[in-house]
Amino acid sequence: MRKIQVKLYRWQAVTDSQQTHQGINSALNQQALECDLFSRDKIKRYYPSLYQRYRSRINSHFISQWTRQLATLLSAQLPLAEALAISAEASPFCLQQQFILSINQDIKQGLSLSQSLKNTQHFDATYIAMIQAGEVSGQLIDTLITLANDQERQTALKKRLNIALIYPVIISIFSCIITFAMLQFIVPQFKQFYAALNTPLPRLTELILT
């Protein structure tokens, strides 16, 4: 999937009436933030600082959340176009809003949901085929719920796999640290102890020290 990087800005601003405002907004760049602030709040001057980077992506996590959200809105007997509009408005990131609005625009032009999703190039063939089957059978809401459940299970499985892969690595790192500490600090003390007793080191300890 395509990745579009935006930045999260913390800003302070002063309006024409000398009122001070502050907040955090996502924007592609500082110029985009400026346009947004000036158009919405009649900002006279502002002082943005880069707060952190945030990758606002149309990824599997977003698709899963959006699918369930759309199913919930349609279950409330809302028309598809209205449900999409509400979904776009609820999204906190402008790139995700534009993504949903582009789908809604296709719907308003007469395309089906499956055709609209295909145009975005963010959905695999299985997802689109299931949506199409749901449209034909009149079971779109149930299909969306099924897709959301499947995607959530896949996400949970990926997390468990990542944890399962990371855990042995962490254990190996700690084992190496402990082994290094023993060789550097503990084993040499054995050498001094045996030397004080005028006793030769055990063969294994001698091999480790050499």
CSV table of C-alpha atoms in Angstrom, one decimal:
chain,number,residue,atom,x,y,z
A,1,MET,CA,0.0,0.0,0.0
A,2,ARG,CA,1.1,3.5,-0.6
A,3,LYS,CA,2.5,5.5,2.3
A,4,ILE,CA,2.1,9.2,2.6
A,5,GLN,CA,4.0,10.9,5.4
A,6,VAL,CA,2.6,13.9,7.2
A,7,LYS,CA,4.0,15.8,10.1
A,8,LEU,CA,2.3,16.6,13.4
A,9,TYR,CA,2.8,20.3,14.4
A,10,ARG,CA,2.3,21.9,17.8
A,11,TRP,CA,1.4,25.5,17.3
A,12,GLN,CA,0.5,28.8,19.1
A,13,ALA,CA,-1.3,31.5,17.3
A,14,VAL,CA,-2.7,35.0,17.9
A,15,THR,CA,-6.0,36.2,16.3
A,16,ASP,CA,-6.9,39.6,15.0
A,17,SER,CA,-8.6,40.2,18.4
A,18,GLN,CA,-5.3,39.4,20.2
A,19,GLN,CA,-6.7,36.1,21.5
A,20,THR,CA,-4.1,33.3,21.9
A,21,HIS,CA,-4.8,29.8,20.7
A,22,GLN,CA,-2.7,26.7,20.7
A,23,GLY,CA,-3.1,23.1,19.4
A,24,ILE,CA,-1.7,20.2,17.5
A,25,ASN,CA,-2.6,19.7,13.8
A,26,SER,CA,-1.4,17.3,11.2
A,27,ALA,CA,-0.3,18.8,7.8
A,28,LEU,CA,1.9,17.8,4.9
A,29,ASN,CA,4.1,20.8,5.5
A,30,GLN,CA,4.3,24.1,7.3
A,31,GLN,CA,2.7,26.0,4.4
A,32,ALA,CA,-0.3,23.7,4.5
A,33,LEU,CA,-0.7,24.3,8.3
A,34,GLU,CA,-0.5,28.0,7.7
A,35,CYS,CA,-3.3,27.9,5.1
A,36,ASP,CA,-5.5,25.8,7.4
A,37,LEU,CA,-5.0,28.1,10.4
A,38,PHE,CA,-5.6,31.3,8.5
A,39,SER,CA,-8.7,30.0,6.8
A,40,ARG,CA,-10.4,28.6,9.9
A,41,ASP,CA,-9.5,30.9,12.7
A,42,LYS,CA,-8.5,34.2,11.1
A,43,ILE,CA,-5.1,33.8,12.5
A,44,LYS,CA,-2.9,36.9,12.5
A,45,ARG,CA,0.4,35.2,13.2
A,46,TYR,CA,1.4,31.7,14.4
A,47,TYR,CA,4.4,30.0,15.8
A,48,PRO,CA,4.6,26.3,14.7
A,49,SER,CA,7.2,23.9,15.9
A,50,LEU,CA,7.6,20.4,14.7
A,51,TYR,CA,6.2,18.2,17.4
A,52,GLN,CA,6.8,14.7,16.0
A,53,ARG,CA,6.5,12.7,12.8
A,54,TYR,CA,3.4,10.6,12.2
A,55,ARG,CA,2.8,8.3,9.2
A,56,SER,CA,-0.8,8.7,8.3
A,57,ARG,CA,-1.4,5.7,6.1
A,58,ILE,CA,-4.2,3.9,4.4
A,59,ASN,CA,-3.0,0.6,6.0
A,60,SER,CA,-4.6,-2.6,7.2
A,61,HIS,CA,-5.3,-1.2,10.6
A,62,PHE,CA,-7.1,1.8,9.2
A,63,ILE,CA,-9.0,-0.4,6.7
A,64,SER,CA,-10.2,-2.7,9.5
A,65,GLN,CA,-11.4,0.1,11.7
A,66,TRP,CA,-13.1,1.9,8.7
A,67,THR,CA,-14.8,-1.3,7.6
A,68,ARG,CA,-16.4,-1.9,11.0
A,69,GLN,CA,-17.3,1.8,11.3
A,70,LEU,CA,-19.1,1.7,7.9
A,71,ALA,CA,-20.9,-1.5,8.9
A,72,THR,CA,-22.1,0.2,12.1
A,73,LEU,CA,-23.3,3.3,10.2
A,74,LEU,CA,-25.2,1.2,7.7
A,75,SER,CA,-26.8,-0.8,10.4
A,76,ALA,CA,-28.3,2.5,11.6
A,77,GLN,CA,-30.2,2.6,8.3
A,78,LEU,CA,-28.2,5.4,6.9
A,79,PRO,CA,-27.7,5.7,3.1
A,80,LEU,CA,-24.3,4.7,1.9
A,81,ALA,CA,-23.3,8.2,0.8
A,82,GLU,CA,-24.3,9.7,4.1
A,83,ALA,CA,-22.5,6.9,6.0
A,84,LEU,CA,-19.3,7.6,4.1
A,85,ALA,CA,-19.6,11.4,4.7
A,86,ILE,CA,-20.0,10.8,8.4
A,87,SER,CA,-17.0,8.4,8.4
A,88,ALA,CA,-14.9,10.9,6.6
A,89,GLU,CA,-15.8,13.6,9.1
A,90,ALA,CA,-14.9,11.4,12.0
A,91,SER,CA,-11.5,10.6,10.7
A,92,PRO,CA,-8.8,12.7,12.5
A,93,PHE,CA,-6.4,12.8,9.5
A,94,CYS,CA,-7.0,14.8,6.3
A,95,LEU,CA,-5.4,12.1,4.1
A,96,GLN,CA,-7.8,9.5,5.4
A,97,GLN,CA,-10.7,11.9,5.0
A,98,GLN,CA,-9.7,12.5,1.3
A,99,PHE,CA,-9.5,8.7,0.8
A,100,ILE,CA,-13.1,8.2,2.1
A,101,LEU,CA,-14.4,11.2,0.3
A,102,SER,CA,-13.0,9.9,-3.0
A,103,ILE,CA,-15.0,6.7,-2.5
A,104,ASN,CA,-18.1,8.7,-1.7
A,105,GLN,CA,-17.6,10.8,-4.8
A,106,ASP,CA,-17.7,7.6,-6.9
A,107,ILE,CA,-20.8,6.5,-5.1
A,108,LYS,CA,-22.5,9.8,-5.9
A,109,GLN,CA,-21.6,9.3,-9.6
A,110,GLY,CA,-23.4,6.0,-9.7
A,111,LEU,CA,-20.7,3.5,-9.1
A,112,SER,CA,-21.2,0.6,-6.7
A,113,LEU,CA,-19.2,0.4,-3.5
A,114,SER,CA,-17.1,-2.5,-4.9
A,115,GLN,CA,-16.2,-0.5,-8.0
A,116,SER,CA,-15.4,2.6,-5.9
A,117,LEU,CA,-13.1,0.5,-3.6
A,118,LYS,CA,-11.3,-1.0,-6.7
A,119,ASN,CA,-10.6,2.5,-8.0
A,120,THR,CA,-8.6,3.4,-4.8
A,121,GLN,CA,-6.1,0.5,-5.4
A,122,HIS,CA,-5.9,-0.1,-1.6
A,123,PHE,CA,-8.1,-3.2,-1.4
A,124,ASP,CA,-7.1,-6.7,-2.5
A,125,ALA,CA,-9.2,-8.8,-4.9
A,126,THR,CA,-10.7,-10.9,-2.1
A,127,TYR,CA,-12.0,-7.9,-0.2
A,128,ILE,CA,-13.6,-6.4,-3.3
A,129,ALA,CA,-15.1,-9.7,-4.4
A,130,MET,CA,-16.7,-10.1,-1.0
A,131,ILE,CA,-18.1,-6.6,-1.1
A,132,GLN,CA,-19.5,-7.3,-4.5
A,133,ALA,CA,-21.1,-10.5,-3.4
A,134,GLY,CA,-22.6,-8.7,-0.4
A,135,GLU,CA,-24.1,-6.0,-2.7
A,136,VAL,CA,-25.6,-8.6,-5.0
A,137,SER,CA,-27.1,-10.7,-2.2
A,138,GLY,CA,-28.3,-7.7,-0.2
A,139,GLN,CA,-26.1,-8.7,2.7
A,140,LEU,CA,-23.6,-5.8,2.6
A,141,ILE,CA,-23.7,-5.1,6.3
A,142,ASP,CA,-23.0,-8.7,7.3
A,143,THR,CA,-20.2,-8.8,4.7
A,144,LEU,CA,-18.6,-5.7,6.2
A,145,ILE,CA,-18.8,-7.2,9.7
A,146,THR,CA,-17.2,-10.5,8.4
A,147,LEU,CA,-14.4,-8.6,6.7
A,148,ALA,CA,-13.7,-6.5,9.8
A,149,ASN,CA,-13.7,-9.6,12.0
A,150,ASP,CA,-11.3,-11.3,9.6
A,151,GLN,CA,-8.9,-8.3,9.5
A,152,GLU,CA,-8.9,-7.9,13.2
A,153,ARG,CA,-8.0,-11.6,13.6
A,154,GLN,CA,-5.2,-11.2,11.1
A,155,THR,CA,-3.9,-8.2,12.9
A,156,ALA,CA,-4.0,-10.0,16.3
A,157,LEU,CA,-2.2,-12.9,14.7
A,158,LYS,CA,0.5,-10.7,13.3
A,159,LYS,CA,1.0,-9.1,16.7
A,160,ARG,CA,1.4,-12.5,18.4
A,161,LEU,CA,3.8,-13.6,15.7
A,162,ASN,CA,5.9,-10.5,16.2
A,163,ILE,CA,6.0,-11.1,20.0
A,164,ALA,CA,6.9,-14.7,19.4
A,165,LEU,CA,9.8,-13.7,17.2
A,166,ILE,CA,11.0,-10.8,19.4
A,167,TYR,CA,11.0,-12.8,22.7
A,168,PRO,CA,13.8,-15.2,21.7
A,169,VAL,CA,15.9,-12.3,20.5
A,170,ILE,CA,15.5,-10.5,23.8
A,171,ILE,CA,16.4,-13.7,25.7
A,172,SER,CA,19.5,-14.1,23.5
A,173,ILE,CA,20.6,-10.6,24.1
A,174,PHE,CA,20.2,-10.9,27.8
A,175,SER,CA,22.1,-14.2,27.8
A,176,CYS,CA,25.0,-12.6,25.9
A,177,ILE,CA,25.1,-9.7,28.4
A,178,ILE,CA,25.1,-12.1,31.4
A,179,THR,CA,27.8,-14.3,29.8
A,180,PHE,CA,29.9,-11.3,29.0
A,181,ALA,CA,29.5,-9.9,32.6
A,182,MET,CA,30.5,-13.3,34.0
A,183,LEU,CA,33.6,-13.6,31.8
A,184,GLN,CA,34.7,-10.0,32.6
A,185,PHE,CA,34.0,-9.8,36.3
A,186,ILE,CA,33.1,-13.1,38.0
A,187,VAL,CA,35.5,-15.6,36.4
A,188,PRO,CA,38.6,-13.4,37.1
A,189,GLN,CA,37.7,-13.4,40.7
A,190,PHE,CA,37.9,-17.2,40.7
A,191,LYS,CA,41.4,-16.9,39.4
A,192,GLN,CA,42.4,-14.6,42.2
A,193,PHE,CA,40.7,-16.9,44.7
A,194,TYR,CA,42.6,-20.0,43.5
A,195,ALA,CA,45.9,-18.1,43.4
A,196,ALA,CA,45.5,-17.0,47.0
A,197,LEU,CA,45.1,-20.7,47.9
A,198,ASN,CA,48.0,-21.7,45.7
A,199,THR,CA,45.7,-24.1,44.0
A,200,PRO,CA,45.7,-24.7,40.2
A,201,LEU,CA,42.6,-23.6,38.4
A,202,PRO,CA,40.1,-26.2,37.1
A,203,ARG,CA,40.8,-27.1,33.5
A,204,LEU,CA,37.5,-25.7,32.3
A,205,THR,CA,38.0,-22.3,34.1
A,206,GLU,CA,41.5,-22.1,32.7
A,207,LEU,CA,40.3,-22.7,29.2
A,208,ILE,CA,37.6,-19.9,29.6
A,209,LEU,CA,40.2,-17.4,30.8
A,210,THR,CA,42.5,-18.2,27.9
